Amino acid sequence: MSSQFPLRAPVQRQRGAGLASRRNVVSQPSLALCALALALTLSTTTSQAADAPAFGVLLQQSLARAPILLEQQANAEAARLDAAQSRKWLNPKVDALSEDLNAPSNGGQSPRQITFSISQPLELGGKRASRIAVSDRDSDVAEARRREAEVLWAAKLAVAYGTVEAAQGRQRVAADELSRAGDDLRAARAQVEAGKEASVRVAQAEAGAAAARGAERAAAADLTQALEELSALVGSQERFTGIAGSLFSTAADAGAAADESPTLRVAQSEREASEARLQVEERRWIPDLSVTAGVRRYAWTSQNGYVVGLSASIPLFDRNRDGVAAARQRVQAADARVLAARLETAAARRSAQAQLLAAEGQLEAALEGERASAEGYRLARIGYDAGRTPLVELLFARRAYSEAQRSTIDARLARVRSLAALAQAQGRLAFGESQ
């Protein structure tokens, strides 16, 4: 298809005839520039809009670029590096001490002395082991939270993906209903023209067609909103125009559940970290010991002396009793959180299984209702064309058929939600793995 944009040229006067004539001049370079700009716009729009891939592919892509998951991954890596750092030995300390700088001389000789020494702090009584244990337990907590974030993210993404699929289904239903409403309107007009129906039937059919047209536009807007939310959720730079896969037809995942849910694992890891901190507090009163060795140079002779020493703190006023008691209270609080997490996890699994059974039953009933309403609409249409069924019954049968289709879509979406909730309770990535 080509388009021309005529440009008005200035009025040129023909000398011979003495008459003014106007010419429409087409600028070929301008047309070329317009065509090029249109092509670039179309190509840019096409490159920035595409269907979302299948859910498994989209899940793996989002796991690698979702901001909240990147944050948890960075936290887990930082905790691992902290655990590696905790295994390093404490650094020694070097001292240089000059004594008797302004002391009176003895027999014309200066009593000045210079001492060079090195001190190494020692962690006795299991202090180093307990310090390393705390870092290891903190690393376990960070890793458990990373896994928990992945499981929660997969469930959330599955619901968003299923919502887009449901919106697509509702749009198809609305488009089919609009098409059937147009057929009913044409049939009503034919009946009125044949004198078999009153003219008010045409108005009723037109009202039904208008309602179907509005429902189709609303369904299109809902689909756009669902696609935009999915694009924003996965952090996609391109705008999704649809989805390439389907979760509605996915069979129930019978994969083995994890030994522990991520939430319970986080609570247990935090409890183990609190226990490790308790051991640190219990050993804090143990004296800090440092070993010192060095050499001393005397100003009045060329000979050197050696120094060796031990230094230790004395737990005279502070034996950290309150710190130990506070750490024990934190362990008790962590025990309570583990118990609550265990109860909540068991309840969530039972609830998700019950919701899945209910969703399966709801879907089966919705499919039966859709088949029955489809047959009812077919018979009503045949009866109306034959003049045996009134228009009101035909319109009612059409609306019932559309409602049954939407109920089936709602039941399929509820099943996806139940499967995502069950996978989350079992500690699995929804629709992404079987472990």
Coordinates of C-alpha atoms in Angstrom, one line a residue:
M1 CA 0.0 0.0 0.0
S2 CA 1.4 3.4 -0.9
S3 CA 0.3 6.9 0.3
Q4 CA 0.8 10.2 -1.3
F5 CA 0.7 13.6 0.4
P6 CA 0.1 16.3 -2.2
L7 CA 1.7 19.6 -1.5
R8 CA 0.3 22.8 -2.9
A9 CA 2.7 24.7 -5.1
P10 CA 2.7 28.5 -5.4
V11 CA 0.3 29.9 -8.0
Q12 CA 2.1 30.2 -11.4
R13 CA 0.8 32.6 -13.9
Q14 CA 0.8 31.5 -17.5
R15 CA 1.9 34.5 -19.6
G16 CA 0.4 33.3 -22.8
A17 CA -3.1 32.7 -21.5
G18 CA -3.1 35.3 -18.7
L19 CA -4.8 32.7 -16.5
A20 CA -3.6 31.5 -13.0
S21 CA -3.3 27.7 -12.6
R22 CA -2.5 25.7 -9.5
R23 CA -0.5 22.5 -9.6
N24 CA -0.3 19.8 -7.0
V25 CA 3.4 18.9 -6.8
V26 CA 4.3 15.6 -5.1
S27 CA 7.7 15.7 -3.4
Q28 CA 9.4 12.3 -4.0
P29 CA 12.2 12.9 -1.4
S30 CA 9.5 13.7 1.2
L31 CA 7.6 10.6 0.5
A32 CA 10.8 8.5 0.8
L33 CA 11.6 10.1 4.2
C34 CA 8.1 9.4 5.4
A35 CA 8.2 5.8 4.2
L36 CA 11.6 5.3 5.9
A37 CA 10.3 6.8 9.2
L38 CA 7.2 4.6 9.1
A39 CA 9.3 1.5 8.4
L40 CA 11.6 2.3 11.3
T41 CA 8.7 2.9 13.6
L42 CA 7.1 -0.4 12.7
S43 CA 10.4 -2.3 13.1
T44 CA 11.0 -0.7 16.5
T45 CA 7.5 -1.5 17.7
T46 CA 7.9 -5.1 16.5
S47 CA 11.2 -5.5 18.2
Q48 CA 9.8 -4.1 21.5
A49 CA 6.8 -6.4 21.6
A50 CA 6.8 -10.1 21.6
D51 CA 5.0 -13.1 23.1
A52 CA 6.2 -14.3 26.5
P53 CA 8.0 -17.7 26.2
A54 CA 6.8 -20.9 27.8
F55 CA 6.6 -20.7 31.5
G56 CA 9.6 -22.9 32.2
V57 CA 11.8 -20.7 30.0
L58 CA 10.4 -17.5 31.5
L59 CA 11.0 -18.8 35.0
Q60 CA 14.6 -19.6 34.3
Q61 CA 15.1 -16.2 32.7
S62 CA 13.5 -14.3 35.6
L63 CA 15.4 -16.3 38.2
A64 CA 18.6 -14.8 36.7
R65 CA 17.4 -11.2 36.5
A66 CA 14.6 -10.5 39.0
P67 CA 15.8 -7.7 41.3
I68 CA 14.6 -9.4 44.5
L69 CA 16.3 -12.6 43.6
L70 CA 19.5 -10.8 42.7
E71 CA 19.4 -9.2 46.1
Q72 CA 19.1 -12.6 47.8
Q73 CA 21.8 -14.1 45.7
A74 CA 24.2 -11.2 46.6
N75 CA 23.3 -11.6 50.3
A76 CA 24.0 -15.4 50.1
E77 CA 27.4 -14.8 48.4
A78 CA 28.3 -12.1 50.9
A79 CA 27.5 -14.5 53.8
R80 CA 29.7 -17.2 52.1
L81 CA 32.6 -14.8 51.8
D82 CA 32.1 -13.8 55.5
A83 CA 32.3 -17.4 56.5
A84 CA 35.5 -17.8 54.5
Q85 CA 36.9 -14.6 56.1
S86 CA 36.1 -15.9 59.6
R87 CA 38.7 -18.7 59.1
K88 CA 41.6 -16.3 58.9
W89 CA 43.9 -16.1 61.9
L90 CA 44.1 -12.8 63.8
N91 CA 46.9 -10.5 62.7
P92 CA 50.0 -10.1 64.9
K93 CA 50.9 -6.7 66.3
V94 CA 54.4 -5.1 66.0
D95 CA 55.6 -2.6 68.7
A96 CA 58.6 -0.3 68.9
L97 CA 59.3 1.2 72.3
S98 CA 62.1 3.7 73.1
E99 CA 62.9 4.2 76.9
D100 CA 64.9 6.5 79.0
L101 CA 65.2 9.2 76.3
N102 CA 65.9 12.0 78.7
A103 CA 67.4 10.1 81.6
P104 CA 70.7 11.3 83.2
S105 CA 73.8 9.6 81.9
N106 CA 75.7 7.2 84.0
G107 CA 79.4 7.6 83.7
G108 CA 79.1 9.5 80.5
Q109 CA 77.0 6.7 78.9
S110 CA 73.3 7.1 77.9
P111 CA 70.9 4.7 79.5
R112 CA 68.5 4.8 76.5
Q113 CA 67.0 1.5 75.4
I114 CA 65.0 0.6 72.2
T115 CA 62.8 -2.5 72.2
F116 CA 61.2 -4.1 69.1
S117 CA 58.6 -6.8 69.7
I118 CA 55.8 -8.7 68.0
S119 CA 52.6 -9.9 69.7
Q120 CA 50.3 -12.7 68.5
P121 CA 46.8 -12.8 70.1
L122 CA 45.6 -16.3 70.8
E123 CA 41.9 -17.5 70.8
L124 CA 41.7 -20.0 73.6
G125 CA 38.8 -22.0 74.9
G126 CA 37.1 -22.6 71.6
K127 CA 36.7 -18.9 70.8
R128 CA 37.9 -19.3 67.2
A129 CA 35.8 -22.4 66.5
S130 CA 32.7 -20.7 67.9
R131 CA 33.4 -17.5 65.8
I132 CA 33.7 -19.7 62.7
A133 CA 30.5 -21.5 63.5
V134 CA 28.5 -18.3 63.7
S135 CA 29.7 -17.2 60.3
D136 CA 28.8 -20.7 58.9
R137 CA 25.3 -20.6 60.4
D138 CA 24.8 -17.1 59.0
S139 CA 25.7 -18.4 55.6
D140 CA 23.2 -21.2 56.0
V141 CA 20.5 -18.6 56.9
A142 CA 21.3 -16.5 53.8
E143 CA 21.1 -19.6 51.5
A144 CA 17.8 -20.6 53.0
R145 CA 16.4 -17.2 52.5
R146 CA 17.6 -17.2 48.9
R147 CA 15.8 -20.5 48.3
E148 CA 12.7 -19.2 50.0
A149 CA 12.7 -16.2 47.7
E150 CA 13.0 -18.4 44.7
V151 CA 10.1 -20.6 45.7
L152 CA 7.9 -17.6 46.5
W153 CA 8.9 -16.0 43.2
A154 CA 8.0 -19.0 41.2
A155 CA 4.6 -19.3 42.8
K156 CA 3.9 -15.6 42.2
L157 CA 5.1 -15.8 38.6
A158 CA 2.9 -18.9 37.9
V159 CA -0.2 -17.0 39.2
A160 CA 0.7 -14.0 37.0
Y161 CA 1.3 -16.2 33.9
G162 CA -2.1 -18.0 34.6
T163 CA -3.8 -14.7 35.0
V164 CA -2.6 -13.7 31.5
E165 CA -3.8 -17.0 30.1
A166 CA -7.2 -16.5 31.8
A167 CA -7.4 -12.9 30.4
Q168 CA -6.7 -14.3 26.9
G169 CA -9.4 -16.9 27.3
R170 CA -11.9 -14.3 28.5
Q171 CA -11.1 -12.1 25.5
R172 CA -11.8 -15.0 23.2
V173 CA -15.0 -15.7 24.9
A174 CA -16.0 -12.1 24.6
A175 CA -15.1 -12.1 20.9
D176 CA -17.2 -15.2 20.3
E177 CA -20.1 -13.8 22.2
L178 CA -20.0 -10.6 20.1
S179 CA -20.0 -12.8 17.0
R180 CA -22.9 -14.8 18.2
A181 CA -24.7 -11.6 19.2
G182 CA -24.3 -10.3 15.7
D183 CA -25.8 -13.6 14.3
D184 CA -28.7 -13.3 16.7
L185 CA -29.3 -9.7 15.6
R186 CA -29.4 -10.6 12.0
A187 CA -31.7 -13.5 12.7
A188 CA -34.0 -11.1 14.7
R189 CA -34.1 -8.7 11.8
A190 CA -35.0 -11.4 9.4
Q191 CA -37.8 -12.6 11.7
V192 CA -39.1 -9.0 12.0
E193 CA -39.0 -8.5 8.2
A194 CA -40.8 -11.7 7.7
G195 CA -43.5 -10.6 10.1
K196 CA -42.9 -13.3 12.6
E197 CA -41.6 -11.0 15.3
A198 CA -42.5 -7.6 16.6
S199 CA -40.0 -4.8 15.9
V200 CA -39.2 -4.6 19.6
R201 CA -37.2 -7.8 19.2
V202 CA -34.7 -6.0 17.1
A203 CA -34.1 -3.5 19.8
Q204 CA -33.6 -6.3 22.3
A205 CA -31.1 -8.0 20.0
E206 CA -29.3 -4.7 19.5
A207 CA -29.1 -4.1 23.2
G208 CA -27.5 -7.6 23.6
A209 CA -25.0 -6.9 20.8
A210 CA -24.1 -3.6 22.4
A211 CA -23.5 -5.3 25.8
A212 CA -21.4 -7.9 24.1
R213 CA -19.3 -5.2 22.4
G214 CA -18.7 -3.5 25.7
A215 CA -17.7 -6.8 27.3
E216 CA -15.2 -7.5 24.5
R217 CA -13.5 -4.1 25.0
A218 CA -13.3 -4.6 28.7
A219 CA -11.8 -8.1 28.2
A220 CA -9.2 -6.6 25.9
A221 CA -8.3 -3.9 28.5
D222 CA -8.0 -6.6 31.2
L223 CA -5.7 -8.6 28.9
T224 CA -3.5 -5.5 28.3
Q225 CA -3.3 -4.9 32.1
A226 CA -2.3 -8.6 32.8
L227 CA 0.4 -8.5 30.1
E228 CA 1.9 -5.3 31.4
E229 CA 1.9 -6.7 35.0
L230 CA 3.7 -9.8 33.8
S231 CA 6.3 -7.8 31.8
A232 CA 7.0 -5.6 34.9
L233 CA 7.1 -8.6 37.2
V234 CA 9.9 -10.4 35.2
G235 CA 11.7 -7.1 34.5
S236 CA 11.4 -7.5 30.7
Q237 CA 12.6 -4.6 28.5
E238 CA 10.1 -5.6 25.8
R239 CA 6.3 -5.5 26.1
F240 CA 4.6 -8.8 26.1
T241 CA 1.7 -9.2 23.6
G242 CA 0.7 -12.7 24.6
I243 CA 2.1 -16.0 26.0
A244 CA 3.5 -18.9 24.1
G245 CA 2.7 -21.6 26.6
S246 CA -0.1 -22.8 28.8
L247 CA -0.5 -23.7 32.4
F248 CA -4.1 -24.6 32.2
S249 CA -3.3 -27.8 30.4
T250 CA -0.5 -28.8 32.7
A251 CA -1.0 -31.9 34.7
A252 CA -0.8 -31.9 38.5
D253 CA 2.8 -32.2 39.5
A254 CA 3.3 -35.3 41.5
G255 CA 7.0 -34.6 42.2
A256 CA 8.4 -35.4 45.6
A257 CA 8.1 -32.6 48.1
A258 CA 11.2 -31.2 49.7
D259 CA 12.2 -32.5 53.2
E260 CA 11.5 -29.1 54.6
S261 CA 9.7 -26.1 53.3
P262 CA 11.9 -23.0 52.7
T263 CA 10.1 -21.1 55.5
L264 CA 10.8 -23.9 58.0
R265 CA 14.4 -24.2 56.8
V266 CA 14.9 -20.5 57.4
A267 CA 13.5 -20.7 60.9
Q268 CA 15.8 -23.7 61.7
S269 CA 18.8 -22.0 60.3
E270 CA 18.1 -18.9 62.4
R271 CA 17.8 -21.2 65.4
E272 CA 21.2 -22.8 64.7
A273 CA 22.7 -19.4 64.3
S274 CA 21.3 -18.3 67.7
E275 CA 22.8 -21.5 69.2
A276 CA 26.2 -20.6 67.8
R277 CA 26.0 -17.1 69.1
L278 CA 25.1 -18.5 72.5
Q279 CA 28.4 -20.5 72.4
V280 CA 30.2 -17.3 71.6
E281 CA 28.7 -15.5 74.5
E282 CA 29.5 -18.4 76.9
R283 CA 33.2 -18.2 75.9
R284 CA 33.5 -14.4 75.9
W285 CA 34.6 -14.3 79.6
I286 CA 37.7 -16.5 78.8
P287 CA 40.8 -14.3 79.1
D288 CA 42.3 -13.0 75.9
L289 CA 45.9 -14.2 75.8
S290 CA 48.7 -12.6 73.7
V291 CA 52.3 -13.9 73.3
T292 CA 55.0 -11.3 72.9
A293 CA 58.6 -11.8 71.7
G294 CA 61.2 -9.1 70.8
V295 CA 64.7 -7.7 71.1
R296 CA 66.1 -4.8 73.1
R297 CA 69.1 -2.7 72.1
Y298 CA 71.1 -0.9 74.8
A299 CA 72.7 2.4 73.9
W300 CA 75.8 2.0 76.1
T301 CA 76.8 -1.3 74.5
S302 CA 76.6 -3.1 71.2
Q303 CA 74.9 -6.1 72.7
N304 CA 71.1 -6.9 72.6
G305 CA 68.8 -8.4 75.0
Y306 CA 65.6 -10.4 74.3
V307 CA 62.1 -10.0 75.8
V308 CA 59.4 -12.6 76.0
G309 CA 56.0 -12.0 77.6
L310 CA 52.4 -13.0 78.1
S311 CA 49.4 -10.8 78.5
A312 CA 45.9 -11.7 79.4
S313 CA 42.7 -9.9 80.4
I314 CA 41.3 -10.7 83.9
P315 CA 37.6 -11.4 84.0
L316 CA 37.2 -9.7 87.4
F317 CA 34.3 -7.4 86.9
D318 CA 32.6 -8.8 83.8
R319 CA 31.9 -12.5 83.3
N320 CA 29.3 -11.8 80.6
R321 CA 26.5 -13.5 82.6
D322 CA 23.8 -11.2 81.3
G323 CA 25.0 -11.6 77.7
V324 CA 24.8 -15.4 78.1
A325 CA 21.3 -15.1 79.5
A326 CA 20.2 -12.8 76.7
A327 CA 21.6 -15.3 74.1
R328 CA 19.7 -18.1 75.8
Q329 CA 16.5 -16.1 75.5
R330 CA 17.1 -15.6 71.8
V331 CA 17.5 -19.3 71.4
Q332 CA 14.2 -19.9 73.0
A333 CA 12.6 -17.3 70.7
A334 CA 14.1 -19.1 67.8
D335 CA 12.7 -22.4 69.1
A336 CA 9.3 -20.8 69.2
R337 CA 9.7 -19.6 65.6
V338 CA 10.7 -23.1 64.4
L339 CA 7.6 -24.6 66.1
A340 CA 5.3 -22.0 64.5
A341 CA 6.9 -22.4 61.1
R342 CA 6.5 -26.2 61.4
L343 CA 2.8 -25.9 62.2
E344 CA 2.2 -23.3 59.5
T345 CA 3.9 -25.4 56.9
A346 CA 1.9 -28.5 57.8
A347 CA -1.3 -26.4 57.7
A348 CA -0.3 -24.8 54.4
R349 CA 0.3 -28.2 52.8
R350 CA -3.0 -29.6 54.0
S351 CA -4.8 -26.5 52.9
A352 CA -3.2 -26.5 49.4
Q353 CA -4.0 -30.1 48.9
A354 CA -7.6 -29.5 49.9
Q355 CA -7.8 -26.4 47.6
L356 CA -6.4 -28.4 44.7
L357 CA -9.0 -31.2 45.2
A358 CA -11.7 -28.5 45.3
A359 CA -10.3 -26.8 42.2
E360 CA -10.2 -30.1 40.3
G361 CA -13.9 -30.8 41.2
Q362 CA -14.9 -27.2 40.3
L363 CA -13.2 -27.5 36.9
E364 CA -14.9 -30.8 36.2
A365 CA -18.3 -29.3 37.1
A366 CA -17.5 -26.2 35.0
L367 CA -16.7 -28.3 31.9
E368 CA -19.9 -30.2 32.3
G369 CA -21.8 -27.0 32.6
E370 CA -20.1 -25.5 29.6
R371 CA -21.0 -28.5 27.4
A372 CA -24.6 -28.4 28.6
S373 CA -24.9 -24.6 28.0
A374 CA -23.4 -25.0 24.5
E375 CA -25.9 -27.6 23.6
G376 CA -28.7 -25.4 25.1
Y377 CA -27.6 -22.5 23.0
R378 CA -27.5 -24.6 19.8
L379 CA -31.0 -26.0 20.4
A380 CA -32.3 -22.5 21.2
R381 CA -30.9 -21.1 18.0
I382 CA -32.4 -23.9 16.0
G383 CA -35.7 -23.3 17.7
Y384 CA -35.6 -19.6 17.1
D385 CA -34.8 -19.9 13.4
A386 CA -37.7 -22.3 13.1
G387 CA -40.0 -19.9 15.0
R388 CA -40.6 -22.2 17.9
T389 CA -38.4 -20.4 20.5
P390 CA -38.8 -16.8 21.6
L391 CA -35.9 -14.3 21.3
V392 CA -35.7 -13.9 25.0
E393 CA -34.9 -17.5 25.5
L394 CA -32.2 -17.3 22.8
L395 CA -30.6 -14.3 24.4
F396 CA -30.7 -16.0 27.8
A397 CA -29.1 -19.2 26.4
R398 CA -26.3 -17.2 24.7
R399 CA -25.5 -15.4 27.9
A400 CA -25.6 -18.6 29.9
Y401 CA -23.2 -20.2 27.4
S402 CA -20.7 -17.3 27.8
E403 CA -21.0 -17.3 31.5
A404 CA -20.3 -21.1 31.5
Q405 CA -17.2 -20.5 29.4
R406 CA -16.0 -17.8 31.8
S407 CA -16.7 -20.1 34.8
T408 CA -14.5 -22.7 33.2
I409 CA -11.7 -20.2 32.8
D410 CA -12.0 -19.1 36.4
A411 CA -11.9 -22.8 37.5
R412 CA -8.7 -23.4 35.5
L413 CA -7.1 -20.3 37.0
A414 CA -8.1 -21.5 40.5
R415 CA -6.4 -24.8 39.7
V416 CA -3.2 -23.0 38.7
R417 CA -3.3 -21.0 41.9
S418 CA -3.8 -24.2 44.0
L419 CA -0.9 -25.9 42.2
A420 CA 1.3 -22.9 42.8
A421 CA 0.4 -22.8 46.5
L422 CA 1.0 -26.5 46.9
A423 CA 4.4 -26.3 45.3
Q424 CA 5.3 -23.4 47.6
A425 CA 4.2 -25.3 50.6
Q426 CA 6.2 -28.3 49.5
G427 CA 9.3 -26.2 48.8
R428 CA 9.3 -26.7 45.1
L429 CA 9.5 -24.2 42.2
A430 CA 5.9 -24.0 40.8
F431 CA 5.7 -25.7 37.4
G432 CA 9.5 -25.6 37.3
E433 CA 10.9 -28.7 39.0
S434 CA 10.0 -31.8 40.7
Q435 CA 12.2 -31.6 43.8

